[in-house]
CSV table of C-alpha atoms in Angstrom, one decimal:
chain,number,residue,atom,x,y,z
A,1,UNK,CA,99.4,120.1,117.9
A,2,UNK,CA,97.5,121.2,121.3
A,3,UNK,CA,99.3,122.8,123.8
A,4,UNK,CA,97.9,120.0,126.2
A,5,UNK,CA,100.5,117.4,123.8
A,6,UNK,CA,103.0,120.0,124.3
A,7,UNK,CA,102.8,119.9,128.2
A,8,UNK,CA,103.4,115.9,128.0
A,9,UNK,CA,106.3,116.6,125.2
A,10,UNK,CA,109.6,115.6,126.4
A,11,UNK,CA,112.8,115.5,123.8
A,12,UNK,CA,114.5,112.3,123.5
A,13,UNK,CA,117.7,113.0,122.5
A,14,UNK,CA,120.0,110.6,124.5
A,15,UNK,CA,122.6,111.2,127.1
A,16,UNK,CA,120.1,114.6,128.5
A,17,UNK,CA,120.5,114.4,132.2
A,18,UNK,CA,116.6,113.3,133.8
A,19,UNK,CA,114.2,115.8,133.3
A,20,UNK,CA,116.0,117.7,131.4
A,21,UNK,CA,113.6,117.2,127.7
A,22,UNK,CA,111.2,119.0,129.5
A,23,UNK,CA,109.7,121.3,128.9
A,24,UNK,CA,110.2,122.2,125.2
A,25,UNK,CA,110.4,125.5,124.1
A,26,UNK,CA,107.4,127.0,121.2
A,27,UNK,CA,108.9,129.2,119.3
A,28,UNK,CA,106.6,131.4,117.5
A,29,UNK,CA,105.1,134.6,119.1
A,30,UNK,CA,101.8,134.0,120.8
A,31,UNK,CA,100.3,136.3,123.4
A,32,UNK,CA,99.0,134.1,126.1
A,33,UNK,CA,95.2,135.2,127.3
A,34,UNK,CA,96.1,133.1,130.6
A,35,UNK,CA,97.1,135.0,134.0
A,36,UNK,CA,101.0,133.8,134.5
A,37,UNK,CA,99.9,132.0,138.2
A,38,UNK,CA,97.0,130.1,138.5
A,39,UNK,CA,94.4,132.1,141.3
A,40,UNK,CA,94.5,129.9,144.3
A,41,UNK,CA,90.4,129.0,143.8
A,42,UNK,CA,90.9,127.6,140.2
A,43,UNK,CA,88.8,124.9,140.6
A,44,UNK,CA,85.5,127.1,141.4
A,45,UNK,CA,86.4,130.0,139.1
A,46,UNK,CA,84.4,129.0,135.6
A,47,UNK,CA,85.9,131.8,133.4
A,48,UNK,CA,89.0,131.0,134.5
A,49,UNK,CA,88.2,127.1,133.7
A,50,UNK,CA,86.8,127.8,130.3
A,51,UNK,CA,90.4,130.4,129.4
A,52,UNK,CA,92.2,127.1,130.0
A,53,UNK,CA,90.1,124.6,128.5
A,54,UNK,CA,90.6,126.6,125.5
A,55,UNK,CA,94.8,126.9,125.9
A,56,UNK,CA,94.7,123.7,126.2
A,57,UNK,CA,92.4,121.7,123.7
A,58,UNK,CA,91.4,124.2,121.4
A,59,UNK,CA,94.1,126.5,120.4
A,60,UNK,CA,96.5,124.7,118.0
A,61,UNK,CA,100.1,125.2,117.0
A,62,UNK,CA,100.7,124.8,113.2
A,63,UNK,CA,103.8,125.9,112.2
A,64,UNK,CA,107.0,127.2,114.0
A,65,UNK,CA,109.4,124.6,116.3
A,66,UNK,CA,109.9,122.8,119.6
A,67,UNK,CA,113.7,123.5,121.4
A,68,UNK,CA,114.6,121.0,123.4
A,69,UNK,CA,116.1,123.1,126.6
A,70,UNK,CA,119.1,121.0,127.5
A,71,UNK,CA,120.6,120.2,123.7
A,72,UNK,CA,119.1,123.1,122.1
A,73,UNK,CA,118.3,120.4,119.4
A,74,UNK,CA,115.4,122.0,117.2
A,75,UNK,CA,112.2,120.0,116.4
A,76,UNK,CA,110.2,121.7,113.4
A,77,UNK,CA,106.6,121.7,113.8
A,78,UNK,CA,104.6,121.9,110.1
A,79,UNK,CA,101.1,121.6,109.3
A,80,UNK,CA,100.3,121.2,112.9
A,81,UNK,CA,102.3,117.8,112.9
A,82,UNK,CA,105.9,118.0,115.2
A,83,UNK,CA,108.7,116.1,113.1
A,84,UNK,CA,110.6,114.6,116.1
A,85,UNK,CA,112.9,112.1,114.0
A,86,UNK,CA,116.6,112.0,115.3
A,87,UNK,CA,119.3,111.6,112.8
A,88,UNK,CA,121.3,108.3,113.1
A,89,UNK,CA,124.5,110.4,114.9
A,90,UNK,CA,121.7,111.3,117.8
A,91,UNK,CA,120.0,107.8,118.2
B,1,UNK,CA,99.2,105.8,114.4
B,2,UNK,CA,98.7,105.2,110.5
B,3,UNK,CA,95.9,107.1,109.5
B,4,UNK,CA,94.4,107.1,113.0
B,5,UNK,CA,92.0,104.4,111.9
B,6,UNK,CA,92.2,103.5,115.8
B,7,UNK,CA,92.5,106.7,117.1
B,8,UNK,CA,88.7,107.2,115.9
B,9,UNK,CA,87.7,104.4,118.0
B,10,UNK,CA,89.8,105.7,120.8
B,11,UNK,CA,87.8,109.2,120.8
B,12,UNK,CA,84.4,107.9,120.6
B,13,UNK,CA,85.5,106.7,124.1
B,14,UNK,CA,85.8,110.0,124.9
B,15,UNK,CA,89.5,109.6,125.2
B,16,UNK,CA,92.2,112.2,124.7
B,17,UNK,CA,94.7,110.4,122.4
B,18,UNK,CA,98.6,110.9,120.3
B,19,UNK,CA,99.9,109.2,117.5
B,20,UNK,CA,103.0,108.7,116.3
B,21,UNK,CA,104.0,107.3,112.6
B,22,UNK,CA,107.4,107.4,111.1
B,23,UNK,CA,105.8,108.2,107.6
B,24,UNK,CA,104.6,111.6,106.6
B,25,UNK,CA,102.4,110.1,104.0
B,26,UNK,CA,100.4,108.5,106.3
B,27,UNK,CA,100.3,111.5,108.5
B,28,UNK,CA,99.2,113.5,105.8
B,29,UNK,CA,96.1,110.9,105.6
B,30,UNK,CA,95.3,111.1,109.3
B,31,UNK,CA,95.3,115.0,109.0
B,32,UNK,CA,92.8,115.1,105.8
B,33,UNK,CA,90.4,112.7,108.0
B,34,UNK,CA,90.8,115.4,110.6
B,35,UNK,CA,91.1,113.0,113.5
B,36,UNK,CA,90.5,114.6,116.9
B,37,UNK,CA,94.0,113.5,118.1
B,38,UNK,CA,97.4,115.0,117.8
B,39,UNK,CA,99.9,113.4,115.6
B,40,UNK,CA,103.6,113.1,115.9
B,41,UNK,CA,106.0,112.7,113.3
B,42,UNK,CA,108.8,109.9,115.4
B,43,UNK,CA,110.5,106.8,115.0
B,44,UNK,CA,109.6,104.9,117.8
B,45,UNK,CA,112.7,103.0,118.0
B,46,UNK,CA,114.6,105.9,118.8
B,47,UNK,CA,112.4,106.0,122.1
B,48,UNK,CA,108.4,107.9,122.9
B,49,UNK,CA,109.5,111.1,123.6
B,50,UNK,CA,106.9,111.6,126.7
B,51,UNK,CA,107.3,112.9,130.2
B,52,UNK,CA,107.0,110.1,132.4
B,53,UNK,CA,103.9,108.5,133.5
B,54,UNK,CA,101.9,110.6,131.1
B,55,UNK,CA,99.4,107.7,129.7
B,56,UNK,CA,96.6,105.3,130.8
B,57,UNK,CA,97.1,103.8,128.0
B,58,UNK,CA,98.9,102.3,124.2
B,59,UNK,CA,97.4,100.9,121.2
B,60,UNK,CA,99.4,99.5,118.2
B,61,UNK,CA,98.5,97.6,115.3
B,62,UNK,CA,100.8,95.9,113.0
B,63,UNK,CA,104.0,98.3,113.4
B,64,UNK,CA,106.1,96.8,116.5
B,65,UNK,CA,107.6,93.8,113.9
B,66,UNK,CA,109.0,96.9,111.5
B,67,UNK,CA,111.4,97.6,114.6
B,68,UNK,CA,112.9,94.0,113.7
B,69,UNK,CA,113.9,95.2,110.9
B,70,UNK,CA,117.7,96.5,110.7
B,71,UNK,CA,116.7,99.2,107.7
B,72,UNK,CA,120.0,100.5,108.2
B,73,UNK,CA,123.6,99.3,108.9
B,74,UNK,CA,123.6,101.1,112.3
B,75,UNK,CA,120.4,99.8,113.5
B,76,UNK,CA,120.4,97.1,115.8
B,77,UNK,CA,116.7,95.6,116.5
B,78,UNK,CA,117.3,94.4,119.8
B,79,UNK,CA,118.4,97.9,120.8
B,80,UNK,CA,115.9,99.6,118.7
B,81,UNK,CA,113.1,97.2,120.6
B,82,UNK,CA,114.8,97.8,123.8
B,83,UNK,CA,114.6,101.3,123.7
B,84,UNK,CA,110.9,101.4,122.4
B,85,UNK,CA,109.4,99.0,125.1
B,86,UNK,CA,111.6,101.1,127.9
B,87,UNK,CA,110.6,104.3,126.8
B,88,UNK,CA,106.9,103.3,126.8
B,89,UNK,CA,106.9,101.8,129.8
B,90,UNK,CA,108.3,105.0,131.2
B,91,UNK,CA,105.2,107.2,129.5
B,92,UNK,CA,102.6,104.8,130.7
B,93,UNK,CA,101.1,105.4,134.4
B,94,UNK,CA,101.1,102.9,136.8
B,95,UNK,CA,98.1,100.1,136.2
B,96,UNK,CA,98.2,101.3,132.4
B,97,UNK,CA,97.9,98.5,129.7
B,98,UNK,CA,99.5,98.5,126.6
B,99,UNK,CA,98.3,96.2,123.4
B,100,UNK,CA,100.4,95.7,120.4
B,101,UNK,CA,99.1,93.6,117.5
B,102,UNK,CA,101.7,92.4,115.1
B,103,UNK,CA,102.9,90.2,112.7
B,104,UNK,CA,106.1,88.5,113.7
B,105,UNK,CA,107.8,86.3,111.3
B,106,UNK,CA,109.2,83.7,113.1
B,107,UNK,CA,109.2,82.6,116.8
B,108,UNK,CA,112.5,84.3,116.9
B,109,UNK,CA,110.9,87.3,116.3
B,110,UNK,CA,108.1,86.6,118.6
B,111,UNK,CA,110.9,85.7,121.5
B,112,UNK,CA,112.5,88.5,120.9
B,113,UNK,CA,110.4,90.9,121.3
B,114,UNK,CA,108.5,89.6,124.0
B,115,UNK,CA,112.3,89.1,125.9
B,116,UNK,CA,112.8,93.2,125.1
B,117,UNK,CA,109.3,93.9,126.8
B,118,UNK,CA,109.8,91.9,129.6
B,119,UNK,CA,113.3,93.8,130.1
B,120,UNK,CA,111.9,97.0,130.2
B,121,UNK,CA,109.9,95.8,132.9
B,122,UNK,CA,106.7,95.1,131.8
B,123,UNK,CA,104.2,92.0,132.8
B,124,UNK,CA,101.9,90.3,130.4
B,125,UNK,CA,101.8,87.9,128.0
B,126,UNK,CA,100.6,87.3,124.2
B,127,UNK,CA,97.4,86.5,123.3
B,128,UNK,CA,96.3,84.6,120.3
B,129,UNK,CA,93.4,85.0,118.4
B,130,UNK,CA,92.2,81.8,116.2
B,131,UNK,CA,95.2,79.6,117.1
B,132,UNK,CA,94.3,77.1,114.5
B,133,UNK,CA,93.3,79.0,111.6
B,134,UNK,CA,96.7,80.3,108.6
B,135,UNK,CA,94.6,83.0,107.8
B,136,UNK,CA,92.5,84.8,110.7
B,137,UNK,CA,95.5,83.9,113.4
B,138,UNK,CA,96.3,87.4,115.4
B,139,UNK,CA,98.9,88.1,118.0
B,140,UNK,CA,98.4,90.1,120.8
B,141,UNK,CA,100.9,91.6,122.7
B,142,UNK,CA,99.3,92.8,125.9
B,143,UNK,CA,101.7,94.7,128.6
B,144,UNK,CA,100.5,96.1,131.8
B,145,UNK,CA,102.5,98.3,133.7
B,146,UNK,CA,103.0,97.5,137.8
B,147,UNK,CA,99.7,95.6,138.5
B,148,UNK,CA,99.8,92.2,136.5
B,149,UNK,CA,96.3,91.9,135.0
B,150,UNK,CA,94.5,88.8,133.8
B,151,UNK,CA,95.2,88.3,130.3
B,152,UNK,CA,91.9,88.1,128.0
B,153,UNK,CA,91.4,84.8,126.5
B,154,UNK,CA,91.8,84.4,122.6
B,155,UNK,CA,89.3,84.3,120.3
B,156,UNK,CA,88.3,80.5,118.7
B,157,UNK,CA,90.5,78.9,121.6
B,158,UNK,CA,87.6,77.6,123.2
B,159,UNK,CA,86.4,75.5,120.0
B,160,UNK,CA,90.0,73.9,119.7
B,161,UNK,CA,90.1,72.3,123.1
B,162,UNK,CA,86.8,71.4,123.2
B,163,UNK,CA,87.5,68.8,119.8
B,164,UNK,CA,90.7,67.7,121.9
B,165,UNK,CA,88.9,66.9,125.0
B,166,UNK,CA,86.3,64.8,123.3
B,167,UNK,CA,86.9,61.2,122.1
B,168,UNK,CA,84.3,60.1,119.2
B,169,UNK,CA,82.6,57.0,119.5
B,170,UNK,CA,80.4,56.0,116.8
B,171,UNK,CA,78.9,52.7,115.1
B,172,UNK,CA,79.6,53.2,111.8
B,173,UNK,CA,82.9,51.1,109.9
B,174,UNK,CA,85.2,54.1,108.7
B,175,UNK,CA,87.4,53.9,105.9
B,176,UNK,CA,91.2,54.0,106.6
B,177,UNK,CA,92.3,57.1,104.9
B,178,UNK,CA,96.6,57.8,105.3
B,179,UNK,CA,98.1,60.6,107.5
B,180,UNK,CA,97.9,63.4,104.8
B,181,UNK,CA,94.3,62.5,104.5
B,182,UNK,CA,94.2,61.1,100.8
B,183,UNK,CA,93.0,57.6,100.0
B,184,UNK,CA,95.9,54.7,99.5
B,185,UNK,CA,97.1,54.5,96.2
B,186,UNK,CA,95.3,52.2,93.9
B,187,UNK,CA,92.3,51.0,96.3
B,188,UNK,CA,88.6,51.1,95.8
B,189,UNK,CA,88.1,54.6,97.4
B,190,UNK,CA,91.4,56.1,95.4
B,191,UNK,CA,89.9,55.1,91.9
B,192,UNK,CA,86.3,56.1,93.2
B,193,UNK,CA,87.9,59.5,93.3
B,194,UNK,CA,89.9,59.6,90.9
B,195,UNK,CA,87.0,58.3,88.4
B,196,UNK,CA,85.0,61.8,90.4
B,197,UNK,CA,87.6,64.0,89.4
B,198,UNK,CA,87.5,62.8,85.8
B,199,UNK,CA,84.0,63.4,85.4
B,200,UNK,CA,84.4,67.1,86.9
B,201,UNK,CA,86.9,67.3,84.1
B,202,UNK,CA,84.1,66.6,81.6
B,203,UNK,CA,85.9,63.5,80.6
B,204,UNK,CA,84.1,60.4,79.7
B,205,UNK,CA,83.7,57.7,82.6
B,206,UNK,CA,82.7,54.6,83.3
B,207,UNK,CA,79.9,54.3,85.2
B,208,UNK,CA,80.4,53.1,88.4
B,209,UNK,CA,79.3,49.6,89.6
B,210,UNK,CA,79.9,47.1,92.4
B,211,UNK,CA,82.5,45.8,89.7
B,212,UNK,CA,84.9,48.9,90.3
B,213,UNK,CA,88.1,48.3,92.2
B,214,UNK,CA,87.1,44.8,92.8
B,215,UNK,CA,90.0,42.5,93.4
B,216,UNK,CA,90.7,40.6,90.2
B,217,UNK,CA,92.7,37.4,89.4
B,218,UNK,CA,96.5,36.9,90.0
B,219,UNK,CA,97.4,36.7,86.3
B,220,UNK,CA,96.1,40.3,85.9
């Protein structure tokens, strides 16, 4: 899963107040090569351009889990692939 | 999403797409073809678990008519379609289209689903492909999202209506043949037939002559 699936990830549990599926949480320890802010001239800065074309597209989570922030509800990611199914009490 | 047989299509585009398959077996397919999109293990009747207005657009083939299915005692498919078409149309940006081919099994099923899209807001229509024919008929479900597009024209629709709108006139004496299209019982052209499909049998026939069928006398 690319991080750039993660940033349009939202849990659908039902009965979360809205917004509140996003954003979910990666669990797994991965040091980020990004500055925290983005520099106020990111559109010109290349390097900085190319840092986050790879974040976002090329780096891939393949195993560890997605938290939902509001339910604390746990989505396991394996082999790359998210498993998002809900039990029948959560639908 | 399947085995992201139209995800391919979709990236040659150059687009950036997800799919989403309730079976892992199939999943498992997409990820030995190493498609170029991410793939999402969901049940889209429980909802498509995007932020909103995330997507230009939504492809499906043959999957919305398993939502019609109750596969278990607490489903409900009205609910289940409800929640997939309102969902979607939250994920999709405004002026996105969304096309969903499928097989429903009834016009029920067609109304139905159709009803549950409309519900969610969505404008559109569905879009037949070879009206006519049993075997190469294909529904289109196409949904846009805000503006209301033209809908594309199905394929083979233009050869129906051109037979309807044309009356043939011809010279020639035709044979009355019945509704279903078979010669009447017993006359000239039903035992010329018949006589045919005895000799494609390989069974020995009379030849036939201006004799055959023929009227004969009363006390026959």
């Amino acid at each position: 899963m690319k991080l750039l699936t993660h940033n349009l990830l939202s849990s659908h549990v039902p009965g979360l107040r809205p917004g509140g599926g996003f954003p979910l949480k990666i669990e797994l320890g991965h040091p980020s090569e990004l500055p925290p802010e983005p520099l106020p001239d990111y559109e010109a800065n290349e390097e900085f351009l190319r840092r986050l074309h790879h974040v976002l597209l090329e780096v891939e989570v393949l195993e560890g889990s997605l938290q939902c922030p509001d339910s604390g509800r746990r989505f396991p990611i394996s082999r790359g692939v998210p498993n998002m199914l809900l039990t029948e009490e959560e639908a | 999403c399947g085995s992201g047989l139209s995800g391919d299509y979709i990236s040659e585009e150059g687009h950036y797409w997800i799919g989403m398959d309730i079976s892992p077996a199939m999943l498992d397919v997409a990820v030995e073809r190493e498609v170029e999109g991410d793939l999402l293990l969901a049940d889209v009747g429980h909802g498509i678990p995007f932020r909103p207005g995330m997507f230009d657009g939504c492809i499906s083939i043959s999957a919305v008519q398993w939502l019609c299915n109750a596969d278990k005692k607490s489903h409900s498919p009205p609910k289940r379609l409800y929640r997939f078409f309102s969902t979607l149309y939250t994920a999709l940006a405004r002026g996105s289209r969304a096309v969903l081919q499928l097989y429903p099994e009834n016009s029920e099923q067609l109304e139905l689903i159709t009803a549950q899209a409309m519900k969610a807001g969505f404008t559109g229509g569905m879009v037949v492909d070879y009206p006519n024919s049993a075997k190469a008929k294909k529904f289109f479900l196409c949904l846009f999202v805000g503006t209301s597009g033209t809908l594309p024209k199905g394929l083979g629709t233009e050869c129906a209506s051109e037979e309807l709108q044309q009356a043939k006139f011809t010279n020639e004496r035709t044979r009355f043949r019945n509704v279903k299209g078979k010669s009447v019982k017993k006359s000239r052209d039903w035992i010329l037939e018949k006589k045919e499909r005895r000799r494609r049998q390989g069974k020995e026939v009379r030849p036939d002559t201006k004799y055959t069928g023929r009227k004969r006398r009363p006390h026959f």
